[in-house]
Coordinates of C-alpha atoms and ligand atoms in Angstrom, one line a residue:
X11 CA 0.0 0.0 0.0
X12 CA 2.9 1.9 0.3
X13 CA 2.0 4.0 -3.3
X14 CA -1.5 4.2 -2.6
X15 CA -2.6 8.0 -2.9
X16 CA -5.6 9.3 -0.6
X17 CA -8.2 10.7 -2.9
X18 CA -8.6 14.4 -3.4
X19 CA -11.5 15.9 -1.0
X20 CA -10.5 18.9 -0.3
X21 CA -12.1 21.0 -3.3
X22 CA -14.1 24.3 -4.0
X23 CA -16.2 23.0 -7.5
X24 CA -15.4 20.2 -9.8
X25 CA -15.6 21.4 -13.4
X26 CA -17.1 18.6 -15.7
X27 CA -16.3 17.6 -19.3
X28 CA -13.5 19.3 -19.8
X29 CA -11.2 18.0 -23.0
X30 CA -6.9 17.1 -22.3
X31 CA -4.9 19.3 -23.8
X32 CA -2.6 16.7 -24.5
X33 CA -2.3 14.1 -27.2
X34 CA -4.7 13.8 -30.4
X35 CA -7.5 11.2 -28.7
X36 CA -8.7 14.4 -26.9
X37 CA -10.5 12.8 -24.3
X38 CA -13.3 15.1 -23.7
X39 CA -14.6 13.4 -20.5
X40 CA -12.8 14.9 -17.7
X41 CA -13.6 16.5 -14.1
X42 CA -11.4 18.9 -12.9
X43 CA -11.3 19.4 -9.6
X44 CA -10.5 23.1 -8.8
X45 CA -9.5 24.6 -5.0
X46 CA -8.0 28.6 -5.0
X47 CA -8.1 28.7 -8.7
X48 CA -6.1 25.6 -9.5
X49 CA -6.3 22.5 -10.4
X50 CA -5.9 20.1 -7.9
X51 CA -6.7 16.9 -9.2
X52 CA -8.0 15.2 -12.8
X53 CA -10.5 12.4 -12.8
X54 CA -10.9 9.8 -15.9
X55 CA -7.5 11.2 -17.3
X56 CA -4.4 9.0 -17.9
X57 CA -1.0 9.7 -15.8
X58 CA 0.0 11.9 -19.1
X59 CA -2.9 14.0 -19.4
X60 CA -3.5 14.7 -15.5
X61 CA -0.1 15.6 -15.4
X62 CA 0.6 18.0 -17.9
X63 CA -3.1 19.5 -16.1
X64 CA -1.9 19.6 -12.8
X65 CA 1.8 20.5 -12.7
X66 CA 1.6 23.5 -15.2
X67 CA 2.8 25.9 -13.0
X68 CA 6.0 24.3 -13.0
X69 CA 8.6 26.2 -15.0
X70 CA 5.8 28.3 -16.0
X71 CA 6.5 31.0 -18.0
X72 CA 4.7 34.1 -16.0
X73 CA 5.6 37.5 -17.5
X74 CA 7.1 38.8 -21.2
X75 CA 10.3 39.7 -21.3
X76 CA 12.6 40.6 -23.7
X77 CA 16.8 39.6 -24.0
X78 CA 18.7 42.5 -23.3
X79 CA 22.2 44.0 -24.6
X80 CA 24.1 41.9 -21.9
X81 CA 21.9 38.5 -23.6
X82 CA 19.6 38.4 -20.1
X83 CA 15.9 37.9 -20.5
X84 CA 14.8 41.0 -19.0
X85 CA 11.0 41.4 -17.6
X86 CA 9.1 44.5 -19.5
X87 CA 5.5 45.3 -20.0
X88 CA 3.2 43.9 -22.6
X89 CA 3.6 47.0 -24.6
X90 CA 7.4 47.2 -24.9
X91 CA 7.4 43.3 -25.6
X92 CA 4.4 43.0 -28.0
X93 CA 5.7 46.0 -29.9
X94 CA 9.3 44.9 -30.2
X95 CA 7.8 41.7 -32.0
X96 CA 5.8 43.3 -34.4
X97 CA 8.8 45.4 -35.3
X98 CA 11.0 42.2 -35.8
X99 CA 7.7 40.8 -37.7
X100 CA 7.7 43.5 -40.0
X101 CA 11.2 44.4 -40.6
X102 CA 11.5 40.4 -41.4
X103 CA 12.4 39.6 -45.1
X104 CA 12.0 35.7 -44.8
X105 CA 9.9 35.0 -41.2
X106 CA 8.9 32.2 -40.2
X107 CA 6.0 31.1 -37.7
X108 CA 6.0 27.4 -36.3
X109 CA 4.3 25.4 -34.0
X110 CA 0.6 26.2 -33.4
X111 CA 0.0 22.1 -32.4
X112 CA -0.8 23.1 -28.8
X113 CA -3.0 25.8 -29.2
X114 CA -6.7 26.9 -30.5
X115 CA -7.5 27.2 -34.3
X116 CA -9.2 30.3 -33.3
X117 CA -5.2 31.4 -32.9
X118 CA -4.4 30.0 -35.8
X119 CA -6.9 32.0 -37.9
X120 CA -5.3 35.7 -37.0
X121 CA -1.7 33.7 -37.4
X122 CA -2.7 32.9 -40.8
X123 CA -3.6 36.9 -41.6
X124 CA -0.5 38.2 -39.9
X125 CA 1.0 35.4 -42.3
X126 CA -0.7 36.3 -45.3
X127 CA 0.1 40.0 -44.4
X128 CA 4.0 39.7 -44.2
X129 CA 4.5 36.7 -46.5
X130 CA 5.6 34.4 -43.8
X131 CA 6.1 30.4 -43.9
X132 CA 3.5 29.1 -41.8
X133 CA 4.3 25.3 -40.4
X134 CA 3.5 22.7 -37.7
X135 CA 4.8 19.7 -35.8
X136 CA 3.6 17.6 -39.1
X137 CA 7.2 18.8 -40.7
X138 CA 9.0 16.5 -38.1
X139 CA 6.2 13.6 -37.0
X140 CA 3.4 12.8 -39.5
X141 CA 4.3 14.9 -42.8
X142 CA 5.1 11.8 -44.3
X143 CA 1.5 10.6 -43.6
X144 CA -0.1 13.5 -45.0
X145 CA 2.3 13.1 -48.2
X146 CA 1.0 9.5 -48.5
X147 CA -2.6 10.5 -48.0
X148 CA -1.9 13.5 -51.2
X149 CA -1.0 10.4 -53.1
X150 CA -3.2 7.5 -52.5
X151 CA -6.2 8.8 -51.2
X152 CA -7.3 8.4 -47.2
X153 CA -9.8 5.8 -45.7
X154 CA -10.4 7.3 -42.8
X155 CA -13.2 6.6 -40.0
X156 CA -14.4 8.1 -36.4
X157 CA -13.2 7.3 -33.3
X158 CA -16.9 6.2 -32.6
X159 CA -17.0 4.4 -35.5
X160 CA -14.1 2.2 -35.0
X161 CA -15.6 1.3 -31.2
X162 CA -19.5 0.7 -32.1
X163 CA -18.2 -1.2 -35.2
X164 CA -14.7 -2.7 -35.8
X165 CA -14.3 -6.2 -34.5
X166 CA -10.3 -6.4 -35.5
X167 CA -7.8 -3.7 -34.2
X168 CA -4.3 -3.2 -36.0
X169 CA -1.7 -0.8 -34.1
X170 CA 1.5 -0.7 -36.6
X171 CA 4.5 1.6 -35.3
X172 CA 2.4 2.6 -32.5
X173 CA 2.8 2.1 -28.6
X174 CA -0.2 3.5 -27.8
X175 CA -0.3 2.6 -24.5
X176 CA 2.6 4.3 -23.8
X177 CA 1.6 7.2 -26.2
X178 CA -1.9 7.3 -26.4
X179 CA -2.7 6.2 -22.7
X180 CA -6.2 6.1 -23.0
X181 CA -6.8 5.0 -26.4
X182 CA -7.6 1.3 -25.8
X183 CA -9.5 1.8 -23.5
X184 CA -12.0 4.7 -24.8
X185 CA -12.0 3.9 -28.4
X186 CA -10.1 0.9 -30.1
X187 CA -10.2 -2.6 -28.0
X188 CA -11.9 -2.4 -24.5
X189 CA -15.0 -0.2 -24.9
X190 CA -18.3 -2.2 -25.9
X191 CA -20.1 -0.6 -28.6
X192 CA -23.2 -0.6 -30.4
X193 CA -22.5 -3.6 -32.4
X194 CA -19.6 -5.0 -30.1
X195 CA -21.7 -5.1 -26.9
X196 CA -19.0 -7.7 -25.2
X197 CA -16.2 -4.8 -25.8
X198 CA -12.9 -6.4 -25.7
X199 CA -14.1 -9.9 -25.9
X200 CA -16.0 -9.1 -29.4
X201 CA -12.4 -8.3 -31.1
X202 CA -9.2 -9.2 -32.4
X203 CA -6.3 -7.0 -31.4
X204 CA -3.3 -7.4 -33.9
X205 CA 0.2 -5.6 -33.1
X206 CA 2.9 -5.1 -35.8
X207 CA 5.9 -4.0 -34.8
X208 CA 9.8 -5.2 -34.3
X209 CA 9.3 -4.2 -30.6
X210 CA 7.5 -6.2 -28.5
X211 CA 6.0 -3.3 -26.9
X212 CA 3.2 -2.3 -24.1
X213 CA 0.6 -2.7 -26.8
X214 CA 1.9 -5.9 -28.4
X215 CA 1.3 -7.4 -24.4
X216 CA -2.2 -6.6 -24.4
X217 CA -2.7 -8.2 -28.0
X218 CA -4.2 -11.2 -29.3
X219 CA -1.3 -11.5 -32.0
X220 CA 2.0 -9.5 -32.1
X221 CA 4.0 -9.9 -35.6
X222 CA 7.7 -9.1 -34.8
X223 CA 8.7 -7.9 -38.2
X224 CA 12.2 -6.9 -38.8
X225 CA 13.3 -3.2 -37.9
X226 CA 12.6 -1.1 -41.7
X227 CA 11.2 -4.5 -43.0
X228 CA 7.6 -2.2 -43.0
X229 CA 7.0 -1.8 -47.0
X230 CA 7.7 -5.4 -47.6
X231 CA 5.8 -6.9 -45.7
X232 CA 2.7 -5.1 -46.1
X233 CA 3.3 -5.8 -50.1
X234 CA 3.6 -9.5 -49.2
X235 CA 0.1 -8.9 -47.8
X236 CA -1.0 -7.5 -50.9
X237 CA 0.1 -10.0 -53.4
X238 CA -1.6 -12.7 -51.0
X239 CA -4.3 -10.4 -51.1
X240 CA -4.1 -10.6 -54.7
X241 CA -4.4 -14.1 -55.5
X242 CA -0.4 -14.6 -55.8
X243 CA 1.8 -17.4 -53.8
X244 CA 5.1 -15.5 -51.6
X245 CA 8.1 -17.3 -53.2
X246 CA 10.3 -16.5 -50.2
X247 CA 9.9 -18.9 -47.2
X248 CA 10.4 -15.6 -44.7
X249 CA 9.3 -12.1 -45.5
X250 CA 11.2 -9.6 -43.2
X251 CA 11.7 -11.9 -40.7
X252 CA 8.0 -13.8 -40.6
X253 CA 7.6 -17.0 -41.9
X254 CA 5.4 -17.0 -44.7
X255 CA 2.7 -19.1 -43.3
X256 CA 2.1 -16.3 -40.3
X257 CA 1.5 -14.0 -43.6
X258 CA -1.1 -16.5 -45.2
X259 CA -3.2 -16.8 -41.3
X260 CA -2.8 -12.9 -40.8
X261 CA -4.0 -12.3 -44.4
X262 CA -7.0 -14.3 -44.4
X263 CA -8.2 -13.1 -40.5
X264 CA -8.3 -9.8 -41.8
X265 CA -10.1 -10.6 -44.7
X266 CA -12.6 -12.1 -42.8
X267 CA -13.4 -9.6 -40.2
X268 CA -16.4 -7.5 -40.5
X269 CA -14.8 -4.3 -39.5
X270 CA -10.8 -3.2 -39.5
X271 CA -9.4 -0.3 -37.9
X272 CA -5.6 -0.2 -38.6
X273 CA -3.8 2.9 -36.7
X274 CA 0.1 3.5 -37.3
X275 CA 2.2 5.7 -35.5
X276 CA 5.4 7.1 -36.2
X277 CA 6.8 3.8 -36.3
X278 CA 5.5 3.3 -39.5
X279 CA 6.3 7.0 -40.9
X280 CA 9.8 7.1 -40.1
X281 CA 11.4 4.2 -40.8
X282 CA 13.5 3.4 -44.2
X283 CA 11.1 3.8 -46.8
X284 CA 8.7 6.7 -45.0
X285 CA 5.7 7.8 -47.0
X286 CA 6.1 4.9 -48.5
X287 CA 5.2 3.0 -45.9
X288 CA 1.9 4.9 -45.6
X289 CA 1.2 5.0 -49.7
X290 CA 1.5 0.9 -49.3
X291 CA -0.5 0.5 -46.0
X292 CA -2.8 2.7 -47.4
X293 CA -3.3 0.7 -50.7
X294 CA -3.5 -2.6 -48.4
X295 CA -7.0 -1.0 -46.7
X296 CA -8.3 -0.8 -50.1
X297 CA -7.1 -4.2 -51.1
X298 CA -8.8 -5.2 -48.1
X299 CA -11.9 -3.5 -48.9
X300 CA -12.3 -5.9 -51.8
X301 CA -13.3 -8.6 -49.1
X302 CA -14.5 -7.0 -46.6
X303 CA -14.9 -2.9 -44.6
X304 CA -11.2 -1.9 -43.7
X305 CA -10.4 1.7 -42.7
X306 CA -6.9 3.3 -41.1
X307 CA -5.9 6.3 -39.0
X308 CA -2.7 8.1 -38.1
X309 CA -2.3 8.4 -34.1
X310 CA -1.7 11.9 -34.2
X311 CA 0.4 13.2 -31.3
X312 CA -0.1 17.0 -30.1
X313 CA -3.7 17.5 -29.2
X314 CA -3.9 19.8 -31.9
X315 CA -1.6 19.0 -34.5
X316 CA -4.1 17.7 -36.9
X317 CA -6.1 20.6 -36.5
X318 CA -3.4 23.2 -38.0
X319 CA -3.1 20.4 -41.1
X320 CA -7.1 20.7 -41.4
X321 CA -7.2 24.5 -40.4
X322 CA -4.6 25.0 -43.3
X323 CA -6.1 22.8 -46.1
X324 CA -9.5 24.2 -45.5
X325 CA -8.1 27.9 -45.6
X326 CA -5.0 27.6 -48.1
X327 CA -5.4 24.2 -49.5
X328 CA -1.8 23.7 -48.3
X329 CA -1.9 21.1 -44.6
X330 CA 2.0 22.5 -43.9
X331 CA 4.8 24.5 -44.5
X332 CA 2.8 27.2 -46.6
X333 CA 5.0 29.6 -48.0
X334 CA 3.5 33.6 -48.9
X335 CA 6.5 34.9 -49.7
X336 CA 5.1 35.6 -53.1
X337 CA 2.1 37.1 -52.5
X338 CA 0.2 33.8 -52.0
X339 CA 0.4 30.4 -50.7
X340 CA 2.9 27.8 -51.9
X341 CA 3.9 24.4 -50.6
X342 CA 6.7 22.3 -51.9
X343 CA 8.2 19.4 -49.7
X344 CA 12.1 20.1 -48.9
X345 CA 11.6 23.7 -49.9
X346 CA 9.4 25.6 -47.6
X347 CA 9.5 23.0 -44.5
X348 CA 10.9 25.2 -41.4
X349 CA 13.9 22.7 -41.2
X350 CA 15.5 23.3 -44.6
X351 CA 14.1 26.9 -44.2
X352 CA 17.0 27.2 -40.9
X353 CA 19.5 24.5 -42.3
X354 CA 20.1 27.1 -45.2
X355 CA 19.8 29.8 -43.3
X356 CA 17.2 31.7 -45.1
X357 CA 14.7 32.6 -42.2
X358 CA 15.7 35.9 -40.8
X359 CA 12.8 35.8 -37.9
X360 CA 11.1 32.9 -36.6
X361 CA 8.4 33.0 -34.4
X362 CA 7.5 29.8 -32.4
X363 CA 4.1 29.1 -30.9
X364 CA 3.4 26.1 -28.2
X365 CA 6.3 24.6 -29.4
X366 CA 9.7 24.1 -29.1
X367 CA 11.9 23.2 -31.9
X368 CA 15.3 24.2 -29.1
X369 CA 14.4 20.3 -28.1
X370 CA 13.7 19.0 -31.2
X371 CA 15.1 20.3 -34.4
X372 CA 18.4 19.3 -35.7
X373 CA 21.9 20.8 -34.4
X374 CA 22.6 22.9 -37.5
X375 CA 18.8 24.3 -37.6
X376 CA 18.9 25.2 -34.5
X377 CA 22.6 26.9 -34.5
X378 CA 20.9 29.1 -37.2
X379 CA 18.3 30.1 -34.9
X380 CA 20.6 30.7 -32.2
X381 CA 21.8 33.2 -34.5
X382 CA 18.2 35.0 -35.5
X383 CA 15.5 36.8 -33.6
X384 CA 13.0 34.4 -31.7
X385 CA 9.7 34.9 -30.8
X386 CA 8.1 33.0 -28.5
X387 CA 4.9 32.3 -27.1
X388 CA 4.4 29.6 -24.8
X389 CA 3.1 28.9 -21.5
X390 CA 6.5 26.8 -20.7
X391 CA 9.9 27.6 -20.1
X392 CA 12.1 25.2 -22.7
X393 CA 14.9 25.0 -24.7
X394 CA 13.4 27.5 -26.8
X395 CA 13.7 30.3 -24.5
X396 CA 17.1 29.8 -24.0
X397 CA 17.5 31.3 -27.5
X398 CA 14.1 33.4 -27.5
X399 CA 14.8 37.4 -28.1
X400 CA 11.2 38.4 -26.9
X401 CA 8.6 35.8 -24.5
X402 CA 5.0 36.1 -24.7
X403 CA 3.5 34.2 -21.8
X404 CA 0.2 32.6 -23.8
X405 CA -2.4 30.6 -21.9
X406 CA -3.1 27.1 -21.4
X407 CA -5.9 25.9 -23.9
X408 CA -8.9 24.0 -22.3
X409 CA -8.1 24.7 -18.4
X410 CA -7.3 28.8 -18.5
X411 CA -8.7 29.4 -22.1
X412 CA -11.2 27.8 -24.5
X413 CA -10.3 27.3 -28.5
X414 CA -11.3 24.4 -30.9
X415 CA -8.7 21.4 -31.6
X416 CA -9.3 18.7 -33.9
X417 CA -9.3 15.4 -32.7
X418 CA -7.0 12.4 -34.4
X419 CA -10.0 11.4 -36.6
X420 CA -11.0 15.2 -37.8
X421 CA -13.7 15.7 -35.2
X422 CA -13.7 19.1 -33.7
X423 CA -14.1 19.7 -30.3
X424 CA -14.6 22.9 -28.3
X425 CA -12.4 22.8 -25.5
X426 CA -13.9 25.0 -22.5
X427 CA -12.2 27.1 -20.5
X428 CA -11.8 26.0 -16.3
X429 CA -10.2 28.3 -14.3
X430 CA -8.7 31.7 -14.7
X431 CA -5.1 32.4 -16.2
X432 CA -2.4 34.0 -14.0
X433 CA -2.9 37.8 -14.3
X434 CA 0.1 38.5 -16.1
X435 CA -0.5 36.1 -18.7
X436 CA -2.8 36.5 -22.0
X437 CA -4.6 34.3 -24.3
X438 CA -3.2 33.1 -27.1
X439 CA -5.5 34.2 -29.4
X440 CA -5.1 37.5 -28.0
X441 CA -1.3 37.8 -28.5
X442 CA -1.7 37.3 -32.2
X443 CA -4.5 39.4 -33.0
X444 CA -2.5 42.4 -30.6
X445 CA 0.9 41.1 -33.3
X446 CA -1.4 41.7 -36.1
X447 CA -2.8 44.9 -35.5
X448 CA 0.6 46.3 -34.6
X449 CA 2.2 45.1 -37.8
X450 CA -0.5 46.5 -39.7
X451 CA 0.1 49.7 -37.8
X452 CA 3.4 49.4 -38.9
X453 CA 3.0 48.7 -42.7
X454 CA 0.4 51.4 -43.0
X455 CA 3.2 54.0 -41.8
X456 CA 5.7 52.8 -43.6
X457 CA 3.4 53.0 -46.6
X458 CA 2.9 56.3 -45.7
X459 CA 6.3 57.7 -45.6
X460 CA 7.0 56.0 -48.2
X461 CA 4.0 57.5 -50.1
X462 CA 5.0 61.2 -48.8
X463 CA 9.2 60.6 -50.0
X464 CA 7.7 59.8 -53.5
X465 CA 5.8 62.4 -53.9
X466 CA 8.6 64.7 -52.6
X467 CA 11.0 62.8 -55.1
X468 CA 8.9 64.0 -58.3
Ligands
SF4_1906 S1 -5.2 9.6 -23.7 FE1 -4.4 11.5 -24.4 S2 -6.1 13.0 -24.4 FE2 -6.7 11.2 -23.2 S3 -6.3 11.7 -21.1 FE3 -4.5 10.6 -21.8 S4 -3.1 12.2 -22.7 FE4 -5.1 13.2 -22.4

């Protein structure tokens, strides 16, 4: 008993339904229970979600600030900071603005204007996780189903690359394997559970069948799938590492089931042969479809990740790295991705939002931005603000502010707002609506200097 933990009892008001803010099942089922304005304990969440709730005052980022001559961050007002980033904004020949996975799309809307307005790259999380995916999906098409769907109707489950319930805590158990459905009523006892991956992971333990295939062996066995699929005999005893006979019984219990969900992680994205992994797993669901109803997902990770990629395809028809440099939007793989942007060095300002690329972007990328002005707005202290040049303390979306996110399946859900934000703080949405107006301010001057020096000229 010695890790048992009292229940929380001493509380003001327990807010219901509220939605995690963390990875892409956005679990929209959760109490909060709040005491002096905080959070003091989650129910229904998993250990990720409640934490990430909880604990956000630590390392909090509290007040804007701005790095002074002597490279301290320095505390100012709101004014002084918001104004010296709209000056950087719009003295910026080739800016950049990245992240926007962890916050509201109502943010992302006046982002996209301010990015419209100085001919900015706007990117997401998708550049370094599931752009690949989204590539495939551009190539082959995407059979894709709800979260609902998959748990009222599928009665085989397929995780491939994915540890979900490492990275997805909650996603077993609230929509793939363990929830009964409408036409599963005996939940986890109505349906197969199928893990693909070289690891014998968390997930592959609480399957009915785990296929070790070798590490990159991905594209070839899903084609040896295929051609059994399609009538032909393998010729080769093993097929990255599974004897061919596994591939015959895997092959015909997925042809036989009434309803497949397959979801892939980043297992599947990033090994050898990327979006080619995804363009043939894709082509395998239709295959499938021939016999029977097969559908697959991506397990997005940032609770809001997909929602930039669906926010930008609806508005731009671009899902990532959309470049308006030239006066409207472009997207070309390799070319306007915020990686190869910094690697070359041709961003001159990047602004980063509920992100933070200081952790996860490559050495020489982030040299360069070592070496540029940074923006940031975050609610978090991180590697980023080691190298930020201006901090804008944002809010935290779905406990101290509400915004839409898009679930992994495409569903949006209004996340509501809990408790208040610390004083000094602002909304996100609020930050870059302030950045926009002040950069128009801006332009419109300069336009009208410029305007006045002309007409002095002649
Ligand atoms: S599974 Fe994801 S969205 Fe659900 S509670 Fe856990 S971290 Fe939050």
């Amino acid at each position: 008993m010695a890790n048992y933990e009292e229940p929380i009892t001493d509380y003001d008001e327990i807010v219901e339904n509220c939605t995690c803010a963390f990875c892409g099942c956005n679990c929209d089922d959760l109490d909060y229970l709040v005491k002096d304005g905080h959070v003091v304990a989650v129910r229904h969440a998993c250990r990720l979600g409640a934490s990430k709730i909880m604990e956000d005052m630590d390392q909090r980022l509290l007040v804007p600030m701005i790095r002074n001559e002597e490279g301290e961050l320095e505390e100012v007002d709101w004014d002084a900071a918001l104004d010296k980033a709209a000056e950087l904004i719009a003295g910026a020949v080739r800016p950049v603005f990245y992240g926007w996975s962890e916050t509201s799309i109502e943010t992302m809307h006046h982002g996209l204007e301010l990015g419209e307005l100085v001919g900015a790259v706007l990117d997401n999380q998708a550049t370094i996780c599931h752009g690949p995916s989204i590539q495939a999906v551009q190539n082959v098409g995407y059979p894709i189903f709800t979260l609902g769907e998959g748990k009222n109707r599928a009665d085989m489950v397929v995780y491939t690359g994915s540890n979900a319930m490492n990275s997805h805590p909650r996603h077993m158990a609230r929509y793939s394997t363990f929830p009964r459905g409408y036409f599963r009523p005996r939940g986890r006892y109505d349906r197969t559970v199928v893990t693909m991956d070289p690891k014998y992971s968390d997930t592959a333990k609480m399957s009915d069948v785990w296929i070790g295939f070798e590490q990159n062996g991905d594209y070839e066995f899903y084609n040896a799938i295929r051609a059994v699929l399609k009538g032909k005999k393998l010729k080769k005893d093993v097929i990255s590492g599974i004897p061919k006979e596994d591939i015959y019984e895997l092959t015909e219990k997925m042809k036989n089931a009434q309803f497949g969900t397959l979801y892939f992680g980043l297992g599947l994205t990033h090994t050898l042969s990327k979006q080619r992994n995804i363009d043939i797993a894709i082509q395998m669901i239709a295959d499938l479809n021939k016999y029977s109803k097969w559908v697959l997902m991506p397990m997005r990770g940032h609770f809001n990740v997909n929602g930039f990629n669906i926010f930008m395809s609806y508005e731009t028809g671009f899902p990532y790295g959309v470049d308006f440099s030239r006066g409207y939007q472009r997207y070309m793989n390799g070319e306007t991705n915020t990686i190869d942007l910094l690697t070359r060095k041709e961003c001159d300002v990047f602004m980063v939002i509920a992100a933070d690329p200081g952790a996860h972007y490559p050495g020489g990328a982030v040299k360069h931005l070592a070496e540029i002005p940074v923006i940031q707005i975050d609610i978090h202290w991180g590697p980023s603000t080691e190298i930020a040049d201006v901090v804008l303390p944002g809010s935290f979306i779905g406990v101290e502010a509400a915004g839409t996110s898009y679930r992994m399946d495409g569903v949006p859900i209004y996340m509501k707002k809990a408790i208040d934000k610390p004083e000094t703080c602002r909304d996100d949405e609020w930050i870059v609506k302030e950045l926009l107006e002040r950069v128009k301010k801006i332009k419109a001057e300069q336009g009208t200097s410029q305007s006045e020096e002309g007409a002095l000229a002649k």
